[in-house]
Amino acid sequence: MSFSLQSPPSATIPPSLSPSPSSSSFLQKKLGFSAGLFTPYILISHSPTSLPLTSASSGFSSSLDTGLTSELDAVSSFSQIVPDTVVFDDFERFPPTAATVSSSLLLGICGLPDTIFRNAVDMALADSECFGLDNPQLKYSCIFNKALVNVGGDLAKLVPGRVSTEVDARVAYDTHGIIKKVHDLLKLYNEINVPPERLLFKIPATWQGIEASRLLESEGIQTHLTFVYSFAQAAAAAQAGASVIQIFVGRLRDWARNHSGDPEIEAALKRGEDPGLALVTKAHHYIHKYGYRSKLMAAAVRNKQDLFSLLGVDYIIAPLKVLQSLKESVTTPDDKYSFIRKLSPQSAANYIFSEDEVKKWDQLSLASGMGPAALQLLANGLEGYADQTKRVEELFEKIWPPPNV
């Protein structure tokens, strides 16, 4: 996958997100375009990792006085539509308002010495605190954390929304390890004057990750639980008070096409439903019916029909080809196709959950509630993230110390 980091800056993932007048003005000056009302996310990693915004209107002006509008305008009135992109060349069409910093992004930066973020990485490599550590493992872990935060700090100056920071997947099954990682990252952000309200920490939705999210949220630290592939994970994450819960629609569909034996997926297929869309719908209804405060993000959305089926969910990460098609499709008031909010508090109120589904989820019930799809997809995601982190640390070991140290 190619990166275009030399272009104007930005990056990946989820939330707060109405831009303030000052931040919008800054973006206009810094990036050279008008920051419209459409406030998307720009993804810089290879998978949808970014975090959302709050305004749900589109910056693509339509001819309201003639009654014409685009499909993008129409759908953006129901959900926050988030561009899924790995390059910086789409800023003018989709100005970023939030970002994610990840191991994947660091690899991209290190592969392009002239990127504007390279200085942030070089500063981490030359950091005196890391330099003084004798243990190589601790040294390169220190440099990795400093690089994440330095880049995250640069991104915080470029986007008005929140910056999400990936938490090391190698501690995904260690609640205290996750919390320590987050506290360490938060301390580093504090040292460069990035306030906690501008931050979100991306944690895999293992039981230990969900428990870490609960404890961190109780401290006022915002978390984003990712790799959610089952209702059990979504419900447990909502009960934990996670700020954002991310479900990958297309990945569940892909699994169902090539595997069988997952009860949750088989039940959806028997009802004639797509398993990914069904999970987002059920999670949305659970959150709204029982008054949880979590925001729900639908990722790995593959086409316009997926998007139409999810209208009303908080955030939808959509490919640029889908957004471009929506932008170019003009609608009129008398169009036969009407855009309908499929997910709403009213639809949630009418949804019937079983007694077993509304129980207090714990480690044992989560383990039994996750079918083979969730277990396999979660394991694959963790392996990929851990491999990326290891590759970055190995790269830092090869290039350390930098010439000026």
Coordinates of C-alpha atoms in Angstrom, one line a residue:
M1 CA 0.0 0.0 0.0
S2 CA 1.4 3.4 -0.9
F3 CA 1.7 6.4 1.2
S4 CA 1.6 10.0 0.1
L5 CA 3.0 11.7 3.2
Q6 CA 4.8 14.5 1.3
S7 CA 1.5 16.2 0.6
P8 CA -0.2 18.4 3.2
P9 CA -0.4 16.7 6.6
S10 CA -2.9 14.6 8.4
A11 CA -3.9 11.2 9.3
T12 CA -6.3 8.7 10.7
I13 CA -9.4 8.0 13.1
P14 CA -12.2 9.0 15.6
P15 CA -14.0 11.8 17.8
S16 CA -15.4 15.1 19.3
L17 CA -15.7 16.9 16.8
S18 CA -17.4 20.0 15.8
P19 CA -14.5 22.3 14.7
S20 CA -14.2 25.5 16.6
P21 CA -13.9 28.8 14.7
S22 CA -10.3 29.1 15.6
S23 CA -9.4 25.5 14.6
S24 CA -11.3 25.9 11.3
S25 CA -9.4 29.1 10.6
F26 CA -6.2 27.4 11.4
L27 CA -7.0 24.6 8.9
Q28 CA -7.8 27.0 6.2
K29 CA -4.4 28.8 6.6
K30 CA -2.4 25.6 7.2
L31 CA -3.8 23.4 4.4
G32 CA -4.8 26.1 1.9
F33 CA -8.5 25.3 1.5
S34 CA -11.8 26.2 3.0
A35 CA -12.7 23.9 5.9
G36 CA -16.3 23.1 5.1
L37 CA -19.1 21.8 7.3
F38 CA -18.3 18.2 6.2
T39 CA -15.9 17.1 8.8
P40 CA -14.4 13.8 8.0
Y41 CA -11.6 11.6 9.2
I42 CA -8.5 10.9 7.2
L43 CA -7.0 7.4 7.7
I44 CA -3.3 6.9 7.3
S45 CA -3.0 3.3 8.3
H46 CA -3.8 0.4 6.2
S47 CA -7.1 -0.4 8.0
P48 CA -9.9 1.8 9.3
T49 CA -8.5 3.1 12.5
S50 CA -9.7 6.6 12.8
L51 CA -12.0 8.5 14.9
P52 CA -15.1 10.5 14.4
L53 CA -16.5 13.9 14.5
T54 CA -19.8 15.2 15.7
S55 CA -21.2 17.4 13.1
A56 CA -23.3 15.5 10.6
S57 CA -23.6 17.9 7.8
S58 CA -21.9 17.9 4.5
G59 CA -19.5 20.6 3.3
F60 CA -20.3 20.0 -0.3
S61 CA -22.7 22.8 -0.9
S62 CA -25.8 22.1 -2.9
S63 CA -28.2 24.3 -4.7
L64 CA -30.8 24.5 -2.0
D65 CA -32.6 27.3 -3.6
T66 CA -33.3 25.1 -6.6
G67 CA -34.2 22.1 -4.5
L68 CA -31.2 20.1 -5.6
T69 CA -28.9 18.3 -3.2
S70 CA -26.4 15.4 -3.4
E71 CA -26.8 12.0 -1.9
L72 CA -23.9 12.8 0.3
D73 CA -25.8 15.8 1.7
A74 CA -28.8 13.6 2.3
V75 CA -27.0 10.8 4.1
S76 CA -24.8 13.2 6.1
S77 CA -28.0 14.4 7.9
F78 CA -28.3 11.0 9.5
S79 CA -24.8 9.9 10.3
Q80 CA -21.3 11.3 10.4
I81 CA -19.7 10.1 7.2
V82 CA -16.0 9.4 7.6
P83 CA -13.6 9.1 4.6
D84 CA -11.4 6.0 4.6
T85 CA -8.2 6.9 2.9
V86 CA -4.5 6.3 3.3
V87 CA -3.2 9.3 1.4
F88 CA -3.0 13.0 1.9
D89 CA -4.1 13.9 -1.6
D90 CA -7.8 14.0 -0.8
F91 CA -7.7 17.0 1.6
E92 CA -9.4 19.4 -0.7
R93 CA -12.3 17.1 -1.2
F94 CA -12.4 15.7 2.3
P95 CA -10.7 18.1 4.8
P96 CA -9.7 16.1 7.9
T97 CA -11.0 16.9 11.4
A98 CA -9.6 14.0 13.4
A99 CA -6.7 11.6 13.1
T100 CA -5.1 8.4 14.3
V101 CA -1.5 7.8 15.0
S102 CA -0.4 4.1 14.7
S103 CA 2.5 1.8 14.2
S104 CA 1.4 1.6 10.5
L105 CA 1.7 5.4 10.2
L106 CA 5.2 5.4 11.8
L107 CA 6.3 2.8 9.2
G108 CA 5.1 5.1 6.5
I109 CA 6.9 8.1 7.9
C110 CA 10.2 6.3 8.3
G111 CA 9.9 5.2 4.7
L112 CA 9.7 8.8 3.5
P113 CA 12.5 11.0 5.0
D114 CA 11.1 14.2 3.5
T115 CA 7.6 13.9 5.2
I116 CA 6.7 16.8 7.5
F117 CA 6.3 14.2 10.3
R118 CA 9.9 12.9 10.0
N119 CA 11.2 15.5 12.5
A120 CA 8.8 14.2 15.1
V121 CA 10.3 10.7 14.7
D122 CA 13.9 12.0 14.7
M123 CA 13.2 13.9 17.9
A124 CA 12.1 10.6 19.5
L125 CA 15.3 8.8 18.3
A126 CA 17.4 11.6 19.8
D127 CA 15.5 11.7 23.1
S128 CA 17.8 11.9 26.0
E129 CA 15.5 9.9 28.3
C130 CA 15.4 7.0 25.9
F131 CA 19.1 7.4 25.1
G132 CA 20.0 6.7 28.8
L133 CA 18.3 3.3 29.0
D134 CA 20.7 0.4 29.0
N135 CA 18.1 -2.3 28.3
P136 CA 17.6 -2.4 24.5
Q137 CA 14.0 -3.5 24.7
L138 CA 13.1 -0.6 27.1
K139 CA 15.1 1.8 24.9
Y140 CA 13.2 1.1 21.7
S141 CA 9.9 0.9 23.4
C142 CA 10.6 4.3 24.8
I143 CA 11.5 5.6 21.4
F144 CA 8.4 4.1 19.9
N145 CA 6.1 5.8 22.5
K146 CA 7.9 9.1 22.0
A147 CA 7.5 8.8 18.3
L148 CA 3.8 8.0 18.6
V149 CA 3.2 11.0 20.8
N150 CA 5.4 13.4 18.9
V151 CA 3.5 12.6 15.7
G152 CA 0.2 12.7 17.6
G153 CA 1.1 16.2 18.9
D154 CA 1.8 17.4 15.3
L155 CA -1.5 16.0 14.2
A156 CA -3.3 17.7 17.1
K157 CA -2.1 21.0 15.7
L158 CA -3.5 20.2 12.2
V159 CA -7.0 18.8 13.0
P160 CA -9.7 20.4 15.2
G161 CA -11.0 17.0 16.5
R162 CA -9.5 14.3 18.6
V163 CA -6.3 12.3 17.9
S164 CA -6.6 8.6 18.6
T165 CA -3.4 6.8 19.6
E166 CA -3.0 3.0 19.1
V167 CA -2.2 1.1 22.3
D168 CA 0.4 -1.7 21.9
A169 CA -1.5 -4.9 20.9
R170 CA 1.1 -7.0 22.6
V171 CA -0.5 -6.1 26.0
A172 CA -4.0 -6.8 24.7
Y173 CA -4.5 -9.6 27.3
D174 CA -3.1 -7.6 30.2
T175 CA -5.5 -5.1 31.8
H176 CA -2.8 -3.4 33.9
G177 CA -0.4 -3.5 31.0
I178 CA -2.9 -1.6 28.8
I179 CA -3.6 0.9 31.6
K180 CA 0.1 1.5 32.1
K181 CA 0.6 2.0 28.4
V182 CA -2.2 4.6 28.3
H183 CA -1.0 6.4 31.4
D184 CA 2.6 6.5 29.9
L185 CA 1.3 7.9 26.6
L186 CA -1.0 10.4 28.4
K187 CA 2.0 11.6 30.5
L188 CA 4.0 12.2 27.3
Y189 CA 1.1 14.1 25.7
N190 CA 0.9 16.2 28.8
E191 CA 4.6 17.1 28.4
I192 CA 3.9 18.5 25.0
N193 CA 0.7 20.3 26.1
V194 CA -1.9 18.2 24.3
P195 CA -4.9 18.1 26.7
P196 CA -6.7 14.8 27.5
E197 CA -10.0 16.0 25.9
R198 CA -8.2 16.0 22.5
L199 CA -7.2 12.4 22.9
L200 CA -8.6 9.0 22.4
F201 CA -6.8 5.7 23.1
K202 CA -7.5 2.7 20.7
I203 CA -7.7 -0.6 22.6
P204 CA -8.4 -4.1 21.2
A205 CA -11.7 -5.5 22.5
T206 CA -10.4 -8.4 24.5
W207 CA -11.9 -8.9 27.9
Q208 CA -8.8 -7.4 29.4
G209 CA -9.1 -4.4 26.9
I210 CA -12.8 -3.9 27.8
E211 CA -11.9 -3.9 31.5
A212 CA -9.1 -1.5 30.9
S213 CA -11.5 0.7 29.1
R214 CA -13.9 0.7 32.0
L215 CA -11.2 1.7 34.5
L216 CA -9.7 4.4 32.2
E217 CA -13.1 5.9 31.4
S218 CA -13.7 6.1 35.2
E219 CA -10.6 8.3 35.3
G220 CA -12.0 10.5 32.5
I221 CA -9.7 9.0 29.8
Q222 CA -11.5 8.4 26.5
T223 CA -11.2 5.0 24.9
H224 CA -12.0 3.5 21.5
L225 CA -12.5 -0.2 21.5
T226 CA -11.7 -1.9 18.2
F227 CA -11.8 -5.4 16.7
V228 CA -15.5 -5.8 17.8
Y229 CA -16.9 -8.7 15.9
S230 CA -19.7 -10.1 18.2
F231 CA -22.7 -8.8 20.1
A232 CA -21.0 -10.0 23.3
Q233 CA -18.1 -7.7 22.7
A234 CA -20.3 -4.7 21.8
A235 CA -22.5 -5.1 24.8
A236 CA -19.6 -5.6 27.2
A237 CA -17.9 -2.5 25.7
A238 CA -21.1 -0.4 26.1
Q239 CA -21.4 -1.5 29.7
A240 CA -17.7 -0.5 30.3
G241 CA -18.6 3.0 29.0
A242 CA -16.2 3.0 26.1
S243 CA -16.4 6.3 24.2
V244 CA -16.3 4.6 20.8
I245 CA -17.1 1.1 19.7
Q246 CA -15.9 0.1 16.2
I247 CA -17.4 -2.8 14.2
F248 CA -16.0 -4.0 10.9
V249 CA -19.0 -4.8 8.7
G250 CA -17.2 -6.1 5.6
R251 CA -14.8 -8.3 7.5
L252 CA -17.7 -10.2 9.1
R253 CA -19.2 -10.6 5.6
D254 CA -15.9 -11.9 4.2
W255 CA -15.7 -14.4 7.1
A256 CA -19.2 -15.7 6.5
R257 CA -18.5 -16.2 2.8
N258 CA -15.6 -18.5 3.5
H259 CA -16.6 -20.2 6.8
S260 CA -19.5 -21.6 8.7
G261 CA -20.3 -22.7 12.3
D262 CA -20.7 -19.3 14.0
P263 CA -24.1 -19.2 15.7
E264 CA -24.5 -15.4 15.6
I265 CA -23.7 -15.3 11.9
E266 CA -25.8 -18.3 11.1
A267 CA -28.8 -16.7 12.8
A268 CA -28.4 -13.5 10.8
L269 CA -28.1 -15.4 7.5
K270 CA -31.2 -17.4 8.4
R271 CA -33.1 -14.2 8.8
G272 CA -31.9 -13.1 5.4
E273 CA -29.6 -10.4 6.9
D274 CA -26.0 -9.5 6.3
P275 CA -24.0 -10.5 9.5
G276 CA -22.0 -7.3 9.6
L277 CA -25.0 -5.0 9.1
A278 CA -27.0 -7.1 11.6
L279 CA -24.3 -6.7 14.3
V280 CA -24.2 -2.9 13.9
T281 CA -28.0 -2.7 14.0
K282 CA -28.2 -4.9 17.2
A283 CA -25.4 -3.0 18.9
H284 CA -27.0 0.4 18.1
H285 CA -30.3 -0.7 19.4
Y286 CA -28.7 -2.1 22.6
I287 CA -26.8 1.1 23.3
H288 CA -29.8 3.3 22.7
K289 CA -32.5 1.2 24.3
Y290 CA -30.6 0.8 27.6
G291 CA -29.1 4.3 27.7
Y292 CA -25.4 3.7 27.3
R293 CA -23.3 6.7 26.2
S294 CA -21.0 4.9 23.8
K295 CA -20.8 6.1 20.2
L296 CA -20.9 3.4 17.5
M297 CA -18.7 3.3 14.4
A298 CA -19.3 1.1 11.4
A299 CA -16.1 0.4 9.5
A300 CA -15.2 -1.7 6.5
V301 CA -18.3 -0.4 4.7
R302 CA -17.9 -1.6 1.1
N303 CA -20.7 0.1 -1.0
K304 CA -23.5 2.6 -1.0
Q305 CA -26.1 0.0 -0.1
D306 CA -24.1 -0.8 3.1
L307 CA -24.1 2.9 3.9
F308 CA -27.9 3.3 3.2
S309 CA -28.6 0.4 5.5
L310 CA -26.7 2.0 8.4
L311 CA -28.1 5.5 8.3
G312 CA -28.5 6.7 11.9
V313 CA -25.4 5.0 13.3
D314 CA -23.0 7.6 14.8
Y315 CA -20.1 7.2 12.4
I316 CA -19.7 5.4 9.1
I317 CA -16.2 5.0 7.6
A318 CA -16.7 4.8 3.8
P319 CA -14.3 4.3 0.9
L320 CA -13.5 7.4 -1.2
K321 CA -15.1 5.8 -4.3
V322 CA -18.4 5.5 -2.4
L323 CA -18.2 9.1 -1.1
Q324 CA -17.4 10.4 -4.6
S325 CA -20.4 8.5 -6.0
L326 CA -22.6 10.0 -3.3
K327 CA -21.2 13.5 -3.9
E328 CA -21.8 13.2 -7.7
S329 CA -25.4 11.8 -7.4
V330 CA -27.9 14.7 -7.4
T331 CA -31.3 14.2 -5.9
T332 CA -34.5 16.3 -6.0
P333 CA -37.4 16.6 -3.6
D334 CA -39.6 14.4 -5.7
D335 CA -37.0 11.6 -6.2
K336 CA -38.6 8.2 -5.8
Y337 CA -35.8 7.0 -3.6
S338 CA -36.1 8.5 -0.2
F339 CA -33.3 8.4 2.4
I340 CA -34.6 6.7 5.5
R341 CA -33.0 6.6 8.9
K342 CA -32.7 2.9 9.6
L343 CA -31.2 3.2 13.1
S344 CA -33.0 5.5 15.5
P345 CA -34.0 5.7 19.2
Q346 CA -37.5 4.7 18.1
S347 CA -36.3 1.5 16.3
A348 CA -34.1 0.7 19.3
A349 CA -37.0 1.0 21.7
N350 CA -39.0 -1.5 19.7
Y351 CA -36.2 -4.1 19.5
I352 CA -36.6 -7.1 21.7
F353 CA -33.6 -8.5 23.5
S354 CA -33.5 -11.8 25.4
E355 CA -32.8 -11.9 29.1
D356 CA -29.5 -13.5 28.4
E357 CA -28.4 -10.6 26.1
V358 CA -29.0 -7.9 28.7
K359 CA -27.2 -9.6 31.5
K360 CA -24.1 -8.1 33.1
W361 CA -21.3 -9.3 30.9
D362 CA -18.2 -10.7 32.5
Q363 CA -15.1 -12.5 31.3
L364 CA -16.7 -16.0 31.3
S365 CA -19.9 -14.9 29.5
L366 CA -17.9 -12.9 27.0
A367 CA -15.7 -15.9 26.2
S368 CA -18.8 -18.1 25.7
G369 CA -20.6 -15.4 23.7
M370 CA -17.8 -14.9 21.2
G371 CA -18.2 -17.3 18.3
P372 CA -15.5 -18.6 16.0
A373 CA -15.7 -15.5 13.7
A374 CA -15.0 -13.0 16.5
L375 CA -12.3 -15.2 17.9
Q376 CA -10.5 -15.6 14.6
L377 CA -10.9 -12.0 13.4
L378 CA -9.8 -10.6 16.8
A379 CA -6.7 -12.9 16.8
N380 CA -5.9 -11.8 13.2
G381 CA -6.2 -8.1 14.1
L382 CA -4.0 -8.5 17.2
E383 CA -1.4 -10.4 15.2
G384 CA -1.3 -7.7 12.6
Y385 CA -1.0 -4.8 15.0
A386 CA 1.7 -6.6 17.1
D387 CA 3.7 -7.3 13.9
Q388 CA 3.5 -3.7 12.9
T389 CA 4.8 -2.5 16.3
K390 CA 7.6 -5.0 16.2
R391 CA 8.7 -3.9 12.7
V392 CA 8.8 -0.3 13.9
E393 CA 11.0 -1.1 16.9
E394 CA 13.3 -3.2 14.7
L395 CA 13.6 -0.3 12.3
F396 CA 14.4 2.1 15.1
E397 CA 17.1 -0.3 16.3
K398 CA 18.7 -0.3 12.8
I399 CA 18.7 3.5 12.4
W400 CA 19.5 4.4 16.0
P401 CA 21.4 6.5 16.9
P402 CA 20.6 9.2 14.3
P403 CA 23.5 11.2 12.9
N404 CA 23.2 14.1 15.3
V405 CA 23.3 12.0 18.5

